[in-house]
Coordinates of N, CA and C in Angstrom, one line a residue:
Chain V
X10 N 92.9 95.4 114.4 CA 92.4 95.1 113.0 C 93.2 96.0 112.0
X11 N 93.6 95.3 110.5 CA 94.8 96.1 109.8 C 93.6 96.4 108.7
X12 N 94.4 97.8 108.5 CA 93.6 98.0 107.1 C 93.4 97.7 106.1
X13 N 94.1 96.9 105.9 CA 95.2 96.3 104.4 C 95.3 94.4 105.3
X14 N 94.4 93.8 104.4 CA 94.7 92.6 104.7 C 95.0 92.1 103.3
X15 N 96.3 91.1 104.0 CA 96.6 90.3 103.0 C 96.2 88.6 102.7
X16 N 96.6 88.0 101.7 CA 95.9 86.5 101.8 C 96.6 86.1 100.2
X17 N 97.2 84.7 100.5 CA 97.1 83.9 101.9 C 98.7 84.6 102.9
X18 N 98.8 84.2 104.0 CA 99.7 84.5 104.5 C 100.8 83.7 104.3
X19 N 100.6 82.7 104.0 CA 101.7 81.8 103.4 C 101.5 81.2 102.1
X20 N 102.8 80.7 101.5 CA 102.2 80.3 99.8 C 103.4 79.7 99.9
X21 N 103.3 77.9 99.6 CA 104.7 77.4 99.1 C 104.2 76.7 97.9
X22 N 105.1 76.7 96.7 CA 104.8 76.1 95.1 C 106.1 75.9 94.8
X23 N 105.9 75.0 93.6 CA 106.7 74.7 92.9 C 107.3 75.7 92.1
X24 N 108.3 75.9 91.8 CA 108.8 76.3 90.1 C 108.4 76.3 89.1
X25 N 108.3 77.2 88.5 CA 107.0 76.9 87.1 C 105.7 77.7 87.8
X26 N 104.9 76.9 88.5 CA 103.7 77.7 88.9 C 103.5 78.7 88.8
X27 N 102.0 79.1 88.8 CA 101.3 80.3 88.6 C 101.2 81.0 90.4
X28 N 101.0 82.3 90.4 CA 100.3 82.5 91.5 C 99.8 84.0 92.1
X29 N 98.8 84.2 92.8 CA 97.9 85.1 92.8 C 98.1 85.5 94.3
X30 N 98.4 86.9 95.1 CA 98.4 86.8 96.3 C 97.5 88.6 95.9
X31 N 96.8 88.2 97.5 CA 95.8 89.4 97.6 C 95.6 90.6 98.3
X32 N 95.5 91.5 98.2 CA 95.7 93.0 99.2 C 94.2 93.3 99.4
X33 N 93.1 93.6 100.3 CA 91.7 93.8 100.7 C 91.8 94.8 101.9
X34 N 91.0 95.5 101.4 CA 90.8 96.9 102.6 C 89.4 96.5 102.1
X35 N 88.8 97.5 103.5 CA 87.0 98.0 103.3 C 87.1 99.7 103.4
X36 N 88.5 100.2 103.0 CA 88.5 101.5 102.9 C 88.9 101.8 101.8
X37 N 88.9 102.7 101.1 CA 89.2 103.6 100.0 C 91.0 103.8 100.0
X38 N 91.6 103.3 99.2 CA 92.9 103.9 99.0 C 93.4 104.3 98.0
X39 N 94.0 105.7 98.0 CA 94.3 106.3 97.0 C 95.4 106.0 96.1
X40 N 96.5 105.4 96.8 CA 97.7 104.9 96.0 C 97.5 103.6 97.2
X41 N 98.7 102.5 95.7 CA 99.0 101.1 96.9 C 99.9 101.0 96.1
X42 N 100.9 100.6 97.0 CA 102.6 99.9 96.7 C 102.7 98.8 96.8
X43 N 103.3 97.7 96.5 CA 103.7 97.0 96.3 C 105.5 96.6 96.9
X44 N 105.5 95.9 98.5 CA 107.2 95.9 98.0 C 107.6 94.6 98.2
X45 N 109.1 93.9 98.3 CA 109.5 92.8 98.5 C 110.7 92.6 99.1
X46 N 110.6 91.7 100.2 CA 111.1 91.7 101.1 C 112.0 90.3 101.0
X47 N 113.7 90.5 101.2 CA 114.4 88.7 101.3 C 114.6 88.9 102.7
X48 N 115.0 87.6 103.1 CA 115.7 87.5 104.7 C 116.7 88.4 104.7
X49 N 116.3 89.0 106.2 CA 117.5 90.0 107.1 C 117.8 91.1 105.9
X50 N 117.1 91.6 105.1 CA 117.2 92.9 104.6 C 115.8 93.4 104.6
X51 N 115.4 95.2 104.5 CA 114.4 96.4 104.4 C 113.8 95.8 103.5
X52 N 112.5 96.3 102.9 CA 111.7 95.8 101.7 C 111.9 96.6 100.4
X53 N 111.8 96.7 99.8 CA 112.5 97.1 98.2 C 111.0 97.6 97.5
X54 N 110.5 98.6 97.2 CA 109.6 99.1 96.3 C 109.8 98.5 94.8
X55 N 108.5 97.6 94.3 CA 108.2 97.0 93.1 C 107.6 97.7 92.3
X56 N 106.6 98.5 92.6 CA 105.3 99.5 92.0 C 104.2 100.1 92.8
X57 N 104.0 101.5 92.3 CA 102.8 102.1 92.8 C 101.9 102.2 91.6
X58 N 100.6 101.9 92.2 CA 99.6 102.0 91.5 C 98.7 103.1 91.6
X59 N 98.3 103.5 91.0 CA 97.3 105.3 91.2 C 95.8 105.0 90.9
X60 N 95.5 104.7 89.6 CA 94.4 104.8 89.2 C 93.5 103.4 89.1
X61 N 92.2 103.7 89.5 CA 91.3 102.3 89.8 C 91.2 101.7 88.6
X62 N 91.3 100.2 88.5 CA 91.4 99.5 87.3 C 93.1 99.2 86.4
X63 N 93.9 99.9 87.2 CA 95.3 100.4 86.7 C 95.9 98.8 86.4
X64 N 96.5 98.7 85.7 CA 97.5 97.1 85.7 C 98.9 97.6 85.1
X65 N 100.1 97.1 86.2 CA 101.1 97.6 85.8 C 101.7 95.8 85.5
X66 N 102.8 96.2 84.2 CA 103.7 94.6 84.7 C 105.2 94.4 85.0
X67 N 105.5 94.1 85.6 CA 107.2 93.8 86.1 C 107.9 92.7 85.4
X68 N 108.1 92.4 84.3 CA 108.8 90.9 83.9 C 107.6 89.8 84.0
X69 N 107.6 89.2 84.7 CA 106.8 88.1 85.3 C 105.7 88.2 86.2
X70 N 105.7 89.5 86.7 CA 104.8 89.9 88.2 C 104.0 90.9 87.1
X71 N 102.6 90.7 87.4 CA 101.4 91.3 87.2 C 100.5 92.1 88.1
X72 N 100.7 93.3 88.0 CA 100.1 93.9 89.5 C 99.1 94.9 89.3
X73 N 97.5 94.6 89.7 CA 96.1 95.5 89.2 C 95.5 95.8 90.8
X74 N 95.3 97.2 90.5 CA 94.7 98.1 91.6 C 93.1 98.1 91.3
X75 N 92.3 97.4 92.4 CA 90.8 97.4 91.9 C 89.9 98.9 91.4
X76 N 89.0 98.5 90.7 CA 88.2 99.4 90.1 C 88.1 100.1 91.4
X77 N 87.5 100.1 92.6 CA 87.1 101.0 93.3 C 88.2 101.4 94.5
X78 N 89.9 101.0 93.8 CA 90.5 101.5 94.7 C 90.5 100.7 96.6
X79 N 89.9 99.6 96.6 CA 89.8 98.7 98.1 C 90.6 97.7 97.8
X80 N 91.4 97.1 96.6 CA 91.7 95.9 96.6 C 92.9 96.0 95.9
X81 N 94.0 95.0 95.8 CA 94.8 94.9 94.9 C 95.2 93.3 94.6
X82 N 95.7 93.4 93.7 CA 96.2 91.9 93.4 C 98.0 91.8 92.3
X83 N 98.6 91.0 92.9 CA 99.9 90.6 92.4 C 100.3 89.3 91.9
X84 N 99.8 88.9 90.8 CA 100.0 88.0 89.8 C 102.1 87.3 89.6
X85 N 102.1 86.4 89.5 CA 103.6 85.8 89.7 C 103.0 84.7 88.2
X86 N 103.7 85.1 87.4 CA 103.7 84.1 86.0 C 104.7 82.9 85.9
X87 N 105.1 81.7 86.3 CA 105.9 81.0 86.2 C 107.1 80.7 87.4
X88 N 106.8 81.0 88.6 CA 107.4 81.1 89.6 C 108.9 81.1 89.6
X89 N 109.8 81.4 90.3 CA 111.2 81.3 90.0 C 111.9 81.1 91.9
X90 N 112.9 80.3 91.7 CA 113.0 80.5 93.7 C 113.5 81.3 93.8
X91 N 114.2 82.3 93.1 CA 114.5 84.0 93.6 C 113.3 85.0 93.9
X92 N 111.9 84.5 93.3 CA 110.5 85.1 93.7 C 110.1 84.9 95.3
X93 N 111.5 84.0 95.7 CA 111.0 84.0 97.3 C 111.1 85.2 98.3
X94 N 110.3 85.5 99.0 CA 110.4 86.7 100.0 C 109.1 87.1 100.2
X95 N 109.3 88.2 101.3 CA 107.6 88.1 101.7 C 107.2 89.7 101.0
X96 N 105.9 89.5 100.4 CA 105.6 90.8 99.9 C 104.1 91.9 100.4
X97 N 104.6 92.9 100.7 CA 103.6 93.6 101.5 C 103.0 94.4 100.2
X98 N 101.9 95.0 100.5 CA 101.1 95.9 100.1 C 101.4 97.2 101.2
X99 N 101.2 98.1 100.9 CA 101.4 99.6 101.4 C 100.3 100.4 100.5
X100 N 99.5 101.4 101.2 CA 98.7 102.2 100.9 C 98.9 103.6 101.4
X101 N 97.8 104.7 100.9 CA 97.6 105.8 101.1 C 96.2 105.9 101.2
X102 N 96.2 106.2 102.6 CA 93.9 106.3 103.0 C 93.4 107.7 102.3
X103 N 94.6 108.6 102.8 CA 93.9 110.3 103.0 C 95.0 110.9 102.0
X104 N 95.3 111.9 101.9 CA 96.2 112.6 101.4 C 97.1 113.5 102.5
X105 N 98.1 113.6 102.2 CA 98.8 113.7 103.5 C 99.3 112.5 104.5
X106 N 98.6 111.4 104.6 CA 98.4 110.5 105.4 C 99.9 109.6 105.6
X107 N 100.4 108.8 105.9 CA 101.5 108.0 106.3 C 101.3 106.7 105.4
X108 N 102.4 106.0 105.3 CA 101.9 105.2 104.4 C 101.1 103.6 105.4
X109 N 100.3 102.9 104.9 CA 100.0 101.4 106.2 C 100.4 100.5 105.3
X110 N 100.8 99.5 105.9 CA 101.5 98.5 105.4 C 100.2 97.2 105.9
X111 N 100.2 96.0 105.0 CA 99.6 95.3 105.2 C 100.3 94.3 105.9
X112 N 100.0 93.0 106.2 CA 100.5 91.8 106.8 C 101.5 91.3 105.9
X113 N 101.5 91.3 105.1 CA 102.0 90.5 104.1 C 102.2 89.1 103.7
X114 N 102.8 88.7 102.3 CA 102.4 87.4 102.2 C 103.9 86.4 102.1
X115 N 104.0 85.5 103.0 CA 105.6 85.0 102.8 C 105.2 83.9 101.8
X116 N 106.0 84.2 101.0 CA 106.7 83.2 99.7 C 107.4 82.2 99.5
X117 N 107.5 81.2 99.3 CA 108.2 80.1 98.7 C 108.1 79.2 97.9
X118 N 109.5 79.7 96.8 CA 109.4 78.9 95.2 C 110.6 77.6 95.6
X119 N 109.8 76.6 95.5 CA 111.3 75.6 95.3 C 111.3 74.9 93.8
X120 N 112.4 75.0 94.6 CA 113.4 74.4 93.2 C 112.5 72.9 92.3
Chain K
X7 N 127.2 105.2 97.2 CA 126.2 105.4 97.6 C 125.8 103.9 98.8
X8 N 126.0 104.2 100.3 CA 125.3 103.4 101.3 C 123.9 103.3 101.3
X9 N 123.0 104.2 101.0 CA 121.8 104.3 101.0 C 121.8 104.5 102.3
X10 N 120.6 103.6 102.9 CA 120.3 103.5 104.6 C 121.0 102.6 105.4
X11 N 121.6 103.3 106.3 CA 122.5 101.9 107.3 C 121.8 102.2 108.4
X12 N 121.8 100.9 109.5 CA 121.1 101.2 110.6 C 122.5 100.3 111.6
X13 N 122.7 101.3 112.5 CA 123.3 100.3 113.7 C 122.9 100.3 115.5
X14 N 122.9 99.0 115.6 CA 123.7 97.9 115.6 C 122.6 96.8 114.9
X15 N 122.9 96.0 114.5 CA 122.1 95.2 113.8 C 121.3 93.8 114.3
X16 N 122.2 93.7 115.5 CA 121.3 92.5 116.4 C 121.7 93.6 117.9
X17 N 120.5 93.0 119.0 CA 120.8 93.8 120.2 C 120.2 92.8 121.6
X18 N 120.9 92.5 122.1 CA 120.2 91.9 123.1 C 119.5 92.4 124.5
X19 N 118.6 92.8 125.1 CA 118.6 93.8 126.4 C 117.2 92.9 127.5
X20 N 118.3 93.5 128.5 CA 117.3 93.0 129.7 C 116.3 94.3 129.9
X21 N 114.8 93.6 130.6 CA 113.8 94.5 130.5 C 114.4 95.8 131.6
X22 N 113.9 96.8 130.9 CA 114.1 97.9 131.9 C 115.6 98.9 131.7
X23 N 116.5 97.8 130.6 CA 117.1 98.6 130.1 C 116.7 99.3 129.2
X24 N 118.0 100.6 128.4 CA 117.8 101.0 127.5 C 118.5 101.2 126.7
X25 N 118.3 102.0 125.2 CA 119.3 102.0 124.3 C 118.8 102.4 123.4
X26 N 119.8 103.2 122.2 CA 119.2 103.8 120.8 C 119.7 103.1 119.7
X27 N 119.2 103.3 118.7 CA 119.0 102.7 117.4 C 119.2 104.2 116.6
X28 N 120.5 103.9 115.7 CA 120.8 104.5 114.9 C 120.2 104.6 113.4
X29 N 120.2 105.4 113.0 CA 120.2 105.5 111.3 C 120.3 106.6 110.8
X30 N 121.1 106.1 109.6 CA 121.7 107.2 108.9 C 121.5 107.1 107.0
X31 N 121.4 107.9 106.5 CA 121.0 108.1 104.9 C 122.3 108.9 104.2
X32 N 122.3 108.5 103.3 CA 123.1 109.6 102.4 C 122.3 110.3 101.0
X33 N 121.2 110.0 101.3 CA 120.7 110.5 99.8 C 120.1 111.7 100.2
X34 N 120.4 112.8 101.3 CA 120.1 113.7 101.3 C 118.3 114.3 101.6
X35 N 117.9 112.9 102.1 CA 116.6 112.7 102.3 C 115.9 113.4 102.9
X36 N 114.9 114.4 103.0 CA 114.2 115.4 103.7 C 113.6 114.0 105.1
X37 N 112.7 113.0 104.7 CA 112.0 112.6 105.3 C 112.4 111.2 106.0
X38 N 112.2 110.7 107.4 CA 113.0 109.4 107.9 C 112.1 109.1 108.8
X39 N 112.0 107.9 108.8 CA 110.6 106.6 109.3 C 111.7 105.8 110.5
X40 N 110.9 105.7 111.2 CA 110.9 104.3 111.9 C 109.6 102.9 111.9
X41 N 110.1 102.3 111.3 CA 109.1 100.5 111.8 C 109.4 99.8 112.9
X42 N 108.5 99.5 113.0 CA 108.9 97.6 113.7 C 107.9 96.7 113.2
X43 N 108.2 95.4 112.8 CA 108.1 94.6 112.2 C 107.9 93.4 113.3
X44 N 106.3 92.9 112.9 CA 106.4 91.9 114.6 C 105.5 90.6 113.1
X45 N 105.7 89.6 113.0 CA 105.3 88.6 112.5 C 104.0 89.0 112.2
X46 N 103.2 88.5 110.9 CA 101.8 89.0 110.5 C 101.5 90.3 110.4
X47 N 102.5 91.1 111.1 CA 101.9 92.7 111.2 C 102.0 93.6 110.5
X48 N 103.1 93.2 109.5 CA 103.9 93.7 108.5 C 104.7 94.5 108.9
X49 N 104.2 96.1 108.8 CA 105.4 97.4 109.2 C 104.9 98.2 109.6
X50 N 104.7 98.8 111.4 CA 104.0 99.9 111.9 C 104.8 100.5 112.0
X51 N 104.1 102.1 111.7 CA 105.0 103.2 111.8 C 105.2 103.6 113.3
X52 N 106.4 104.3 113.8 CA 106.6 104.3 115.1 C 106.8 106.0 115.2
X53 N 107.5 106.6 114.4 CA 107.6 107.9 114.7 C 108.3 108.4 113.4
X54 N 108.3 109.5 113.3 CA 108.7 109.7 111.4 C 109.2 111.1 111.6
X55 N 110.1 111.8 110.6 CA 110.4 113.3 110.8 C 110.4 114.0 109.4
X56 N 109.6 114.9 109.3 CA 110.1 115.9 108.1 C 110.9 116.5 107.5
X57 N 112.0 116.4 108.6 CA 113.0 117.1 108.7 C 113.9 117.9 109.6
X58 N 115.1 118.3 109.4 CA 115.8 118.5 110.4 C 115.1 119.1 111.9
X59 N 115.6 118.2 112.5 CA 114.7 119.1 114.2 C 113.3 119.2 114.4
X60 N 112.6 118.3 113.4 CA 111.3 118.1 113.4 C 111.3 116.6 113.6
X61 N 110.1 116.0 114.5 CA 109.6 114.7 114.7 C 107.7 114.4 114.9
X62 N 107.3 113.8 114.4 CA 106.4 113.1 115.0 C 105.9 112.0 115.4
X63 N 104.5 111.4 115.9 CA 104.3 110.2 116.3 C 103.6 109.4 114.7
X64 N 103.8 108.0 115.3 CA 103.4 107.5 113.9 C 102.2 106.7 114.7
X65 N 101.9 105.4 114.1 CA 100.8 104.3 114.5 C 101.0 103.9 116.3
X66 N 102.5 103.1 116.2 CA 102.6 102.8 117.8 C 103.7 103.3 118.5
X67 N 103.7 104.8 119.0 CA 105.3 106.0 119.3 C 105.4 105.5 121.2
X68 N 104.0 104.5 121.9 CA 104.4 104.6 123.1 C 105.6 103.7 123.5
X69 N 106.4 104.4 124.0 CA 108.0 103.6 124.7 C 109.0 103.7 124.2
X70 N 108.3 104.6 122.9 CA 110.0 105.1 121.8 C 110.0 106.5 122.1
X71 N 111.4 107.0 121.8 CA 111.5 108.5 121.5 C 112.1 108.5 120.4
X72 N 112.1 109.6 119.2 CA 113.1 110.0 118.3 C 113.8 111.4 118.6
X73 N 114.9 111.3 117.6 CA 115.2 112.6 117.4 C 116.1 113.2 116.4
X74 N 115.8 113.9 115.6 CA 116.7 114.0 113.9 C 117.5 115.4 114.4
X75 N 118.7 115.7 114.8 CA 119.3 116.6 115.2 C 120.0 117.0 113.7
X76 N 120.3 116.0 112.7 CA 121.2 116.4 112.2 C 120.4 115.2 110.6
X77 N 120.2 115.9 109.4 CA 119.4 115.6 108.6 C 119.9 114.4 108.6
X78 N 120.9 114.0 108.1 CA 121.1 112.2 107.8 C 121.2 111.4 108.5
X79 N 120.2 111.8 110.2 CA 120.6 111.0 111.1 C 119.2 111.1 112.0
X80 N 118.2 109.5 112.2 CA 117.7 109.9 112.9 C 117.6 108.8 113.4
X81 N 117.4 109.1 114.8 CA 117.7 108.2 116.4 C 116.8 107.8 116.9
X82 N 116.7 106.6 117.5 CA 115.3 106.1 118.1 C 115.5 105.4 119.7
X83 N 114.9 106.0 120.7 CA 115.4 105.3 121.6 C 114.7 104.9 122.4
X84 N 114.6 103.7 123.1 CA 114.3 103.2 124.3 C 114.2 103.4 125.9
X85 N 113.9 104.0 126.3 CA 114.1 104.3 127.8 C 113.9 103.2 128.7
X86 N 113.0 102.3 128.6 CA 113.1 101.3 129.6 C 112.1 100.1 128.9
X87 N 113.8 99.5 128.3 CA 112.6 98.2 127.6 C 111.7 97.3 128.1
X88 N 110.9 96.8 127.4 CA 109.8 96.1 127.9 C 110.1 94.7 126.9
X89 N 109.3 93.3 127.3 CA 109.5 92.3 126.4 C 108.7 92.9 125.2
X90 N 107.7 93.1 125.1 CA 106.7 93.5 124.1 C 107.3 94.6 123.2
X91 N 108.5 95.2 123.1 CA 108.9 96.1 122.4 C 110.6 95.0 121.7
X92 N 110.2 93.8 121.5 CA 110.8 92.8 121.1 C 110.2 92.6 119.6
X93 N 111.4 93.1 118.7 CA 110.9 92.8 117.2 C 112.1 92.9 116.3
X94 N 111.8 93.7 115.1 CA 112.6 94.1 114.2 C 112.3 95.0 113.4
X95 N 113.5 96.2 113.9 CA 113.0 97.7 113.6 C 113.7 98.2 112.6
X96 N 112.7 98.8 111.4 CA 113.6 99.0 110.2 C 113.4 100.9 110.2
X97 N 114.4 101.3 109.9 CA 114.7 102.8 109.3 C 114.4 102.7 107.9
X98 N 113.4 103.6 107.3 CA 113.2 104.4 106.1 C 113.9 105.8 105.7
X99 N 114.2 106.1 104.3 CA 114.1 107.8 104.0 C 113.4 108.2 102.8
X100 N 112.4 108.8 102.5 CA 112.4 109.1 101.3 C 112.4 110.8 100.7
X101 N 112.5 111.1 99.9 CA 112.7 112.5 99.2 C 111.9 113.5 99.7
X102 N 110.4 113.0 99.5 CA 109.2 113.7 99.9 C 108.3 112.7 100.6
X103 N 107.1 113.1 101.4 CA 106.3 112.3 101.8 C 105.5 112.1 101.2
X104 N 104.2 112.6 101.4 CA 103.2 112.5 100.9 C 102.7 113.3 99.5
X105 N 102.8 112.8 98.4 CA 102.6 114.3 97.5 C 101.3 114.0 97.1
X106 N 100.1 114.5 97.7 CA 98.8 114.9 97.4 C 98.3 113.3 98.2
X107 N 98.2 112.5 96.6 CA 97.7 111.1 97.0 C 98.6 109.7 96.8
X108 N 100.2 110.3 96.6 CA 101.0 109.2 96.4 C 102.2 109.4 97.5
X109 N 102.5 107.9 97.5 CA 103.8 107.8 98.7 C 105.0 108.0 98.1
X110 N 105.9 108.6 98.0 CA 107.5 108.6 97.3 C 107.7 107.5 97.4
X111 N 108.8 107.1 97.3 CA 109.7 105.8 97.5 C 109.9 106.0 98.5
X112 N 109.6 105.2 99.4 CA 110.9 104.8 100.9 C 112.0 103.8 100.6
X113 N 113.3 104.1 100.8 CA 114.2 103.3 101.0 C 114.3 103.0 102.3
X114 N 115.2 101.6 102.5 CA 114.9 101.0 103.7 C 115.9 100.4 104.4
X115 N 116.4 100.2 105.7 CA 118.2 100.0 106.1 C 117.5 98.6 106.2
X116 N 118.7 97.8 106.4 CA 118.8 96.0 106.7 C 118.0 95.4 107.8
X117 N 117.7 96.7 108.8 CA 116.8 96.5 110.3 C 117.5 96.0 111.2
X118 N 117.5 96.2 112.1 CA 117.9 95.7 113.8 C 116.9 95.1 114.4
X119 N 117.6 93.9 115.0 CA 116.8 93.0 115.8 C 116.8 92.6 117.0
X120 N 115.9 93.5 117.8 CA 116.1 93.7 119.1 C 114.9 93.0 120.0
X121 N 116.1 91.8 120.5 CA 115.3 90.8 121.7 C 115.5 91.2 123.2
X122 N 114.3 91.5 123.7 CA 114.2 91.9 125.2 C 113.7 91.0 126.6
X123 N 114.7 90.2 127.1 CA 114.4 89.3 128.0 C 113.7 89.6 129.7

């Protein structure tokens, strides 16, 4: 069982489209990352989030850390097919702790 | 600036062999990760070091060894592969670890993909 579930695991849309992918713990996390991942390369850090209720924005990507710190959400405004790749959530349970990575969610914008 | 390289980048091995997985940083990085990466799983930590001549275990360390002899370099090895240790293993580094309640940045090498028949 992962600490950090994501949803949906897969997402294919059009270009233009809106879209909403999800990060859900039933534990308390102190910080959550956000990163993004293309084929056959490491995943690339987007944003850390700190504070419950927090909403940071990237260009197009919308990213809010829930009020009680269990949830996160990453917002995609107008989809682009460079938005393709799979993107994980990463947390902090304890302090000190290692970071957990969630399942993550694979992407695809077509043209 | 290379950032993180990891070699070799694809690996083929029959079970019961073995073999190590390189990686190397240039940014001077106190801290270096190992993952593997298995479909849906996202990224389990395998073993991580603080620093020079220091190692520990992470989420799943049984059937790996590390060892950071030399700060920009730290090594991951296999002693006697198994199929189930069939994935794709990425190297991290970042500045600091954990500072209170936030993660630094980890940077991340391209990963090696290591199929075990």
């Amino acid at each position: 069982t992962q600490l950090l579930e994501q949803s949906p695991q897969f997402l294919s849309i059009q270009e233009g489209e809106n879209l909403t992918v999800y990060c859900n713990s039933s534990s308390v996390f102190s910080s959550l990352q956000w990163y993004r991942q293309e084929p056959g390369e490491g995943p690339v850090l987007l944003v850390t989030v700190v504070t419950g209720g927090e909403v940071k924005k990237l260009k197009r990507l919308t990213f809010q850390f829930g009020d009680a710190r269990k949830d996160s959400s990453l917002h995609i405004t107008a989809a682009q097919p460079g938005d393709t790749g799979l993107y994980l959530c990463a947390g902090v349970a304890n302090a000190g702790n290692m970071l957990t990575f969630g399942g993550g969610t694979r992407l695809m914008v077509k043209p | 600036n290379a950032g993180v390289t990891q070699t070799p980048k694809f690996r083929v091995l029959k079970t019961g062999q073995s073999m190590t997985l390189l990686c190397a940083q240039d940014m001077n990085h106190e801290y270096m990760y190992w993952y593997r990466q298995d479909p849906g799983m996202g990224l389990r930590l395998i073993h991580y070091s603080v620093g020079e001549g220091t190692t520990a275990k992470g989420e799943v360390p049984d059937g790996y060894n590390v060892s950071r002899l030399k700060k920009q370099n730290f090594l991951l090895g296999l002693e006697s592969a198994a199929p189930s240790q069939t994935s794709v293993y990425f190297c991290a580094s970042s500045s600091t670890g954990t500072s209170g309640f936030v993660s630094d940045t980890q940077y991340f090498g391209p990963g090696t993909r290591l199929t075990v028949l």
